[in-house]
Amino acid sequence: LLLTNDGDLTQKLLHPSHQSEKDYRVMVKGEMDAERIRKLEKGIYLEDGKTAPAQVGQLRPDPDTGTTSFVLTLTEGRKRQIRRMMLALGRPVKNLVRVRMGPLLLGRLKVGMARPLRAEEVRRLKAYADGLAPARRSGSKRQPGHRTQRTARTPRG
């Protein structure tokens, strides 16, 4: 959890169009075979659309507990996305912890504890966010900086 009052920084770090990387340490029930990993790396179809490709690393099956642990890197963050992705693959999540957001690592911070970022961490985080460019959608006709105007709907009667 990162608390900030910097709206521009928050937008760059969290909006999927900026493709900011977030790492999660995931433990699932069962084994993660090559086919399931391939599906994660191509994107999973969920009820709200296909997910962006994910990266899977540090795979550690544990035959004694019947679980597999791994690091999952995402560039988007939908509500309960990892849990839904893993359920779609038949591998329910047993444990889930975000361990990295951009250049920030969780480190050894204990559960329920907080600390302010050091000046160097803030500098690195802002430099990282400034280097993130929104992904261009293919076929998009909007110009950079153009905002779509929204109009209020009136009830038909």
PDB file of N, CA, C and O in Angstrom, residues 47-88:
ATOM      1  N   GLU A  47     -14.502 -12.235 -16.963  1.00  0.00           N
ATOM      2  CA  GLU A  47     -15.809 -11.672 -17.314  1.00  0.00           C
ATOM      3  C   GLU A  47     -15.731 -10.205 -17.742  1.00  0.00           C
ATOM      4  O   GLU A  47     -16.598  -9.720 -18.458  1.00  0.00           O
ATOM      5  N   ASP A  48     -14.683  -9.482 -17.335  1.00  0.00           N
ATOM      6  CA  ASP A  48     -14.540  -8.074 -17.727  1.00  0.00           C
ATOM      7  C   ASP A  48     -13.508  -7.898 -18.836  1.00  0.00           C
ATOM      8  O   ASP A  48     -12.987  -6.802 -19.034  1.00  0.00           O
ATOM      9  N   GLY A  49     -13.194  -8.953 -19.568  1.00  0.00           N
ATOM     10  CA  GLY A  49     -12.288  -8.860 -20.708  1.00  0.00           C
ATOM     11  C   GLY A  49     -10.987  -9.606 -20.480  1.00  0.00           C
ATOM     12  O   GLY A  49     -10.736 -10.155 -19.411  1.00  0.00           O
ATOM     13  N   LYS A  50     -10.169  -9.602 -21.511  1.00  0.00           N
ATOM     14  CA  LYS A  50      -8.891 -10.305 -21.459  1.00  0.00           C
ATOM     15  C   LYS A  50      -7.875  -9.478 -20.674  1.00  0.00           C
ATOM     16  O   LYS A  50      -7.774  -8.263 -20.849  1.00  0.00           O
ATOM     17  N   THR A  51      -7.106 -10.155 -19.840  1.00  0.00           N
ATOM     18  CA  THR A  51      -6.075  -9.472 -19.069  1.00  0.00           C
ATOM     19  C   THR A  51      -4.852  -9.216 -19.945  1.00  0.00           C
ATOM     20  O   THR A  51      -4.657  -9.886 -20.963  1.00  0.00           O
ATOM     21  N   ALA A  52      -4.043  -8.262 -19.541  1.00  0.00           N
ATOM     22  CA  ALA A  52      -2.766  -8.033 -20.213  1.00  0.00           C
ATOM     23  C   ALA A  52      -1.856  -9.226 -19.914  1.00  0.00           C
ATOM     24  O   ALA A  52      -2.025  -9.914 -18.893  1.00  0.00           O
ATOM     25  N   PRO A  53      -0.894  -9.487 -20.783  1.00  0.00           N
ATOM     26  CA  PRO A  53       0.043 -10.578 -20.502  1.00  0.00           C
ATOM     27  C   PRO A  53       0.762 -10.369 -19.167  1.00  0.00           C
ATOM     28  O   PRO A  53       1.084  -9.237 -18.797  1.00  0.00           O
ATOM     29  N   ALA A  54       0.983 -11.451 -18.450  1.00  0.00           N
ATOM     30  CA  ALA A  54       1.692 -11.424 -17.172  1.00  0.00           C
ATOM     31  C   ALA A  54       3.020 -12.160 -17.343  1.00  0.00           C
ATOM     32  O   ALA A  54       3.210 -12.902 -18.303  1.00  0.00           O
ATOM     33  N   GLN A  55       3.911 -11.941 -16.407  1.00  0.00           N
ATOM     34  CA  GLN A  55       5.178 -12.677 -16.390  1.00  0.00           C
ATOM     35  C   GLN A  55       5.195 -13.556 -15.149  1.00  0.00           C
ATOM     36  O   GLN A  55       4.785 -13.120 -14.076  1.00  0.00           O
ATOM     37  N   VAL A  56       5.672 -14.776 -15.310  1.00  0.00           N
ATOM     38  CA  VAL A  56       5.754 -15.724 -14.205  1.00  0.00           C
ATOM     39  C   VAL A  56       7.217 -16.047 -13.968  1.00  0.00           C
ATOM     40  O   VAL A  56       7.949 -16.355 -14.906  1.00  0.00           O
ATOM     41  N   GLY A  57       7.641 -15.981 -12.714  1.00  0.00           N
ATOM     42  CA  GLY A  57       9.027 -16.291 -12.389  1.00  0.00           C
ATOM     43  C   GLY A  57       9.143 -16.967 -11.035  1.00  0.00           C
ATOM     44  O   GLY A  57       8.177 -17.030 -10.268  1.00  0.00           O
ATOM     45  N   GLN A  58      10.321 -17.457 -10.735  1.00  0.00           N
ATOM     46  CA  GLN A  58      10.654 -18.069  -9.441  1.00  0.00           C
ATOM     47  C   GLN A  58       9.637 -19.135  -9.029  1.00  0.00           C
ATOM     48  O   GLN A  58       9.165 -19.176  -7.906  1.00  0.00           O
ATOM     49  N   LEU A  59       9.314 -20.022  -9.961  1.00  0.00           N
ATOM     50  CA  LEU A  59       8.351 -21.098  -9.737  1.00  0.00           C
ATOM     51  C   LEU A  59       8.909 -22.101  -8.727  1.00  0.00           C
ATOM     52  O   LEU A  59      10.008 -22.622  -8.905  1.00  0.00           O
ATOM     53  N   ARG A  60       8.150 -22.369  -7.656  1.00  0.00           N
ATOM     54  CA  ARG A  60       8.585 -23.308  -6.620  1.00  0.00           C
ATOM     55  C   ARG A  60       7.446 -24.233  -6.213  1.00  0.00           C
ATOM     56  O   ARG A  60       6.648 -23.900  -5.341  1.00  0.00           O
ATOM     57  N   PRO A  61       7.350 -25.403  -6.833  1.00  0.00           N
ATOM     58  CA  PRO A  61       6.331 -26.362  -6.397  1.00  0.00           C
ATOM     59  C   PRO A  61       6.717 -26.971  -5.050  1.00  0.00           C
ATOM     60  O   PRO A  61       7.892 -27.176  -4.773  1.00  0.00           O
ATOM     61  N   ASP A  62       5.734 -27.223  -4.214  1.00  0.00           N
ATOM     62  CA  ASP A  62       5.966 -27.863  -2.920  1.00  0.00           C
ATOM     63  C   ASP A  62       5.075 -29.095  -2.823  1.00  0.00           C
ATOM     64  O   ASP A  62       3.908 -28.997  -2.449  1.00  0.00           O
ATOM     65  N   PRO A  63       5.621 -30.262  -3.200  1.00  0.00           N
ATOM     66  CA  PRO A  63       4.807 -31.490  -3.190  1.00  0.00           C
ATOM     67  C   PRO A  63       4.279 -31.851  -1.794  1.00  0.00           C
ATOM     68  O   PRO A  63       3.234 -32.480  -1.674  1.00  0.00           O
ATOM     69  N   ASP A  64       4.988 -31.451  -0.744  1.00  0.00           N
ATOM     70  CA  ASP A  64       4.552 -31.777   0.621  1.00  0.00           C
ATOM     71  C   ASP A  64       3.235 -31.098   0.975  1.00  0.00           C
ATOM     72  O   ASP A  64       2.403 -31.665   1.686  1.00  0.00           O
ATOM     73  N   THR A  65       3.046 -29.853   0.510  1.00  0.00           N
ATOM     74  CA  THR A  65       1.819 -29.111   0.826  1.00  0.00           C
ATOM     75  C   THR A  65       0.835 -29.099  -0.338  1.00  0.00           C
ATOM     76  O   THR A  65      -0.291 -28.629  -0.187  1.00  0.00           O
ATOM     77  N   GLY A  66       1.265 -29.571  -1.517  1.00  0.00           N
ATOM     78  CA  GLY A  66       0.402 -29.557  -2.683  1.00  0.00           C
ATOM     79  C   GLY A  66       0.146 -28.149  -3.217  1.00  0.00           C
ATOM     80  O   GLY A  66      -0.916 -27.863  -3.758  1.00  0.00           O
ATOM     81  N   THR A  67       1.143 -27.275  -3.033  1.00  0.00           N
ATOM     82  CA  THR A  67       1.013 -25.891  -3.493  1.00  0.00           C
ATOM     83  C   THR A  67       2.179 -25.537  -4.402  1.00  0.00           C
ATOM     84  O   THR A  67       3.189 -26.248  -4.455  1.00  0.00           O
ATOM     85  N   THR A  68       2.029 -24.418  -5.102  1.00  0.00           N
ATOM     86  CA  THR A  68       3.103 -23.857  -5.911  1.00  0.00           C
ATOM     87  C   THR A  68       3.192 -22.374  -5.601  1.00  0.00           C
ATOM     88  O   THR A  68       2.171 -21.682  -5.556  1.00  0.00           O
ATOM     89  N   SER A  69       4.412 -21.894  -5.375  1.00  0.00           N
ATOM     90  CA  SER A  69       4.652 -20.472  -5.155  1.00  0.00           C
ATOM     91  C   SER A  69       5.392 -19.912  -6.356  1.00  0.00           C
ATOM     92  O   SER A  69       6.201 -20.601  -6.981  1.00  0.00           O
ATOM     93  N   PHE A  70       5.123 -18.655  -6.684  1.00  0.00           N
ATOM     94  CA  PHE A  70       5.798 -17.998  -7.799  1.00  0.00           C
ATOM     95  C   PHE A  70       5.616 -16.494  -7.674  1.00  0.00           C
ATOM     96  O   PHE A  70       4.824 -16.016  -6.858  1.00  0.00           O
ATOM     97  N   VAL A  71       6.389 -15.763  -8.471  1.00  0.00           N
ATOM     98  CA  VAL A  71       6.245 -14.314  -8.554  1.00  0.00           C
ATOM     99  C   VAL A  71       5.526 -14.009  -9.854  1.00  0.00           C
ATOM    100  O   VAL A  71       5.909 -14.492 -10.918  1.00  0.00           O
ATOM    101  N   LEU A  72       4.465 -13.216  -9.747  1.00  0.00           N
ATOM    102  CA  LEU A  72       3.665 -12.828 -10.900  1.00  0.00           C
ATOM    103  C   LEU A  72       3.814 -11.327 -11.106  1.00  0.00           C
ATOM    104  O   LEU A  72       3.588 -10.552 -10.172  1.00  0.00           O
ATOM    105  N   THR A  73       4.202 -10.920 -12.310  1.00  0.00           N
ATOM    106  CA  THR A  73       4.355  -9.504 -12.633  1.00  0.00           C
ATOM    107  C   THR A  73       3.201  -9.083 -13.526  1.00  0.00           C
ATOM    108  O   THR A  73       2.982  -9.665 -14.585  1.00  0.00           O
ATOM    109  N   LEU A  74       2.462  -8.062 -13.057  1.00  0.00           N
ATOM    110  CA  LEU A  74       1.331  -7.519 -13.802  1.00  0.00           C
ATOM    111  C   LEU A  74       1.593  -6.069 -14.169  1.00  0.00           C
ATOM    112  O   LEU A  74       2.340  -5.373 -13.473  1.00  0.00           O
ATOM    113  N   THR A  75       0.936  -5.615 -15.236  1.00  0.00           N
ATOM    114  CA  THR A  75       1.004  -4.202 -15.611  1.00  0.00           C
ATOM    115  C   THR A  75      -0.373  -3.557 -15.546  1.00  0.00           C
ATOM    116  O   THR A  75      -0.567  -2.447 -16.021  1.00  0.00           O
ATOM    117  N   GLU A  76      -1.329  -4.264 -14.984  1.00  0.00           N
ATOM    118  CA  GLU A  76      -2.655  -3.708 -14.744  1.00  0.00           C
ATOM    119  C   GLU A  76      -3.085  -4.188 -13.372  1.00  0.00           C
ATOM    120  O   GLU A  76      -2.413  -5.014 -12.774  1.00  0.00           O
ATOM    121  N   GLY A  77      -4.165  -3.679 -12.876  1.00  0.00           N
ATOM    122  CA  GLY A  77      -4.585  -4.079 -11.541  1.00  0.00           C
ATOM    123  C   GLY A  77      -6.084  -4.018 -11.371  1.00  0.00           C
ATOM    124  O   GLY A  77      -6.601  -3.125 -10.722  1.00  0.00           O
ATOM    125  N   ARG A  78      -6.773  -4.961 -11.957  1.00  0.00           N
ATOM    126  CA  ARG A  78      -8.222  -5.019 -11.805  1.00  0.00           C
ATOM    127  C   ARG A  78      -8.581  -5.571 -10.430  1.00  0.00           C
ATOM    128  O   ARG A  78      -7.775  -6.238  -9.788  1.00  0.00           O
ATOM    129  N   LYS A  79      -9.808  -5.328 -10.034  1.00  0.00           N
ATOM    130  CA  LYS A  79     -10.275  -5.799  -8.734  1.00  0.00           C
ATOM    131  C   LYS A  79     -10.149  -7.321  -8.643  1.00  0.00           C
ATOM    132  O   LYS A  79     -10.665  -8.044  -9.492  1.00  0.00           O
ATOM    133  N   ARG A  80      -9.429  -7.771  -7.642  1.00  0.00           N
ATOM    134  CA  ARG A  80      -9.225  -9.199  -7.364  1.00  0.00           C
ATOM    135  C   ARG A  80      -8.724  -9.967  -8.586  1.00  0.00           C
ATOM    136  O   ARG A  80      -9.027 -11.144  -8.786  1.00  0.00           O
ATOM    137  N   GLN A  81      -7.946  -9.282  -9.425  1.00  0.00           N
ATOM    138  CA  GLN A  81      -7.513  -9.846 -10.707  1.00  0.00           C
ATOM    139  C   GLN A  81      -6.753 -11.156 -10.564  1.00  0.00           C
ATOM    140  O   GLN A  81      -7.053 -12.127 -11.257  1.00  0.00           O
ATOM    141  N   ILE A  82      -5.779 -11.196  -9.699  1.00  0.00           N
ATOM    142  CA  ILE A  82      -4.962 -12.409  -9.580  1.00  0.00           C
ATOM    143  C   ILE A  82      -5.808 -13.574  -9.084  1.00  0.00           C
ATOM    144  O   ILE A  82      -5.730 -14.679  -9.626  1.00  0.00           O
ATOM    145  N   ARG A  83      -6.623 -13.328  -8.102  1.00  0.00           N
ATOM    146  CA  ARG A  83      -7.490 -14.405  -7.598  1.00  0.00           C
ATOM    147  C   ARG A  83      -8.413 -14.923  -8.700  1.00  0.00           C
ATOM    148  O   ARG A  83      -8.615 -16.134  -8.838  1.00  0.00           O
ATOM    149  N   ARG A  84      -8.962 -14.009  -9.511  1.00  0.00           N
ATOM    150  CA  ARG A  84      -9.861 -14.427 -10.590  1.00  0.00           C
ATOM    151  C   ARG A  84      -9.098 -15.155 -11.698  1.00  0.00           C
ATOM    152  O   ARG A  84      -9.595 -16.134 -12.263  1.00  0.00           O
ATOM    153  N   MET A  85      -7.892 -14.685 -12.012  1.00  0.00           N
ATOM    154  CA  MET A  85      -7.083 -15.349 -13.037  1.00  0.00           C
ATOM    155  C   MET A  85      -6.759 -16.778 -12.616  1.00  0.00           C
ATOM    156  O   MET A  85      -6.880 -17.718 -13.406  1.00  0.00           O
ATOM    157  N   MET A  86      -6.348 -16.928 -11.381  1.00  0.00           N
ATOM    158  CA  MET A  86      -5.948 -18.245 -10.916  1.00  0.00           C
ATOM    159  C   MET A  86      -7.147 -19.191 -10.796  1.00  0.00           C
ATOM    160  O   MET A  86      -7.033 -20.376 -11.090  1.00  0.00           O
ATOM    161  N   LEU A  87      -8.301 -18.667 -10.409  1.00  0.00           N
ATOM    162  CA  LEU A  87      -9.507 -19.506 -10.390  1.00  0.00           C
ATOM    163  C   LEU A  87      -9.863 -19.970 -11.792  1.00  0.00           C
ATOM    164  O   LEU A  87     -10.277 -21.118 -11.989  1.00  0.00           O
ATOM    165  N   ALA A  88      -9.696 -19.076 -12.776  1.00  0.00           N
ATOM    166  CA  ALA A  88      -9.975 -19.450 -14.171  1.00  0.00           C
ATOM    167  C   ALA A  88      -9.061 -20.583 -14.634  1.00  0.00           C
ATOM    168  O   ALA A  88      -9.417 -21.350 -15.524  1.00  0.00           O
TER     169      ALA A  88
END
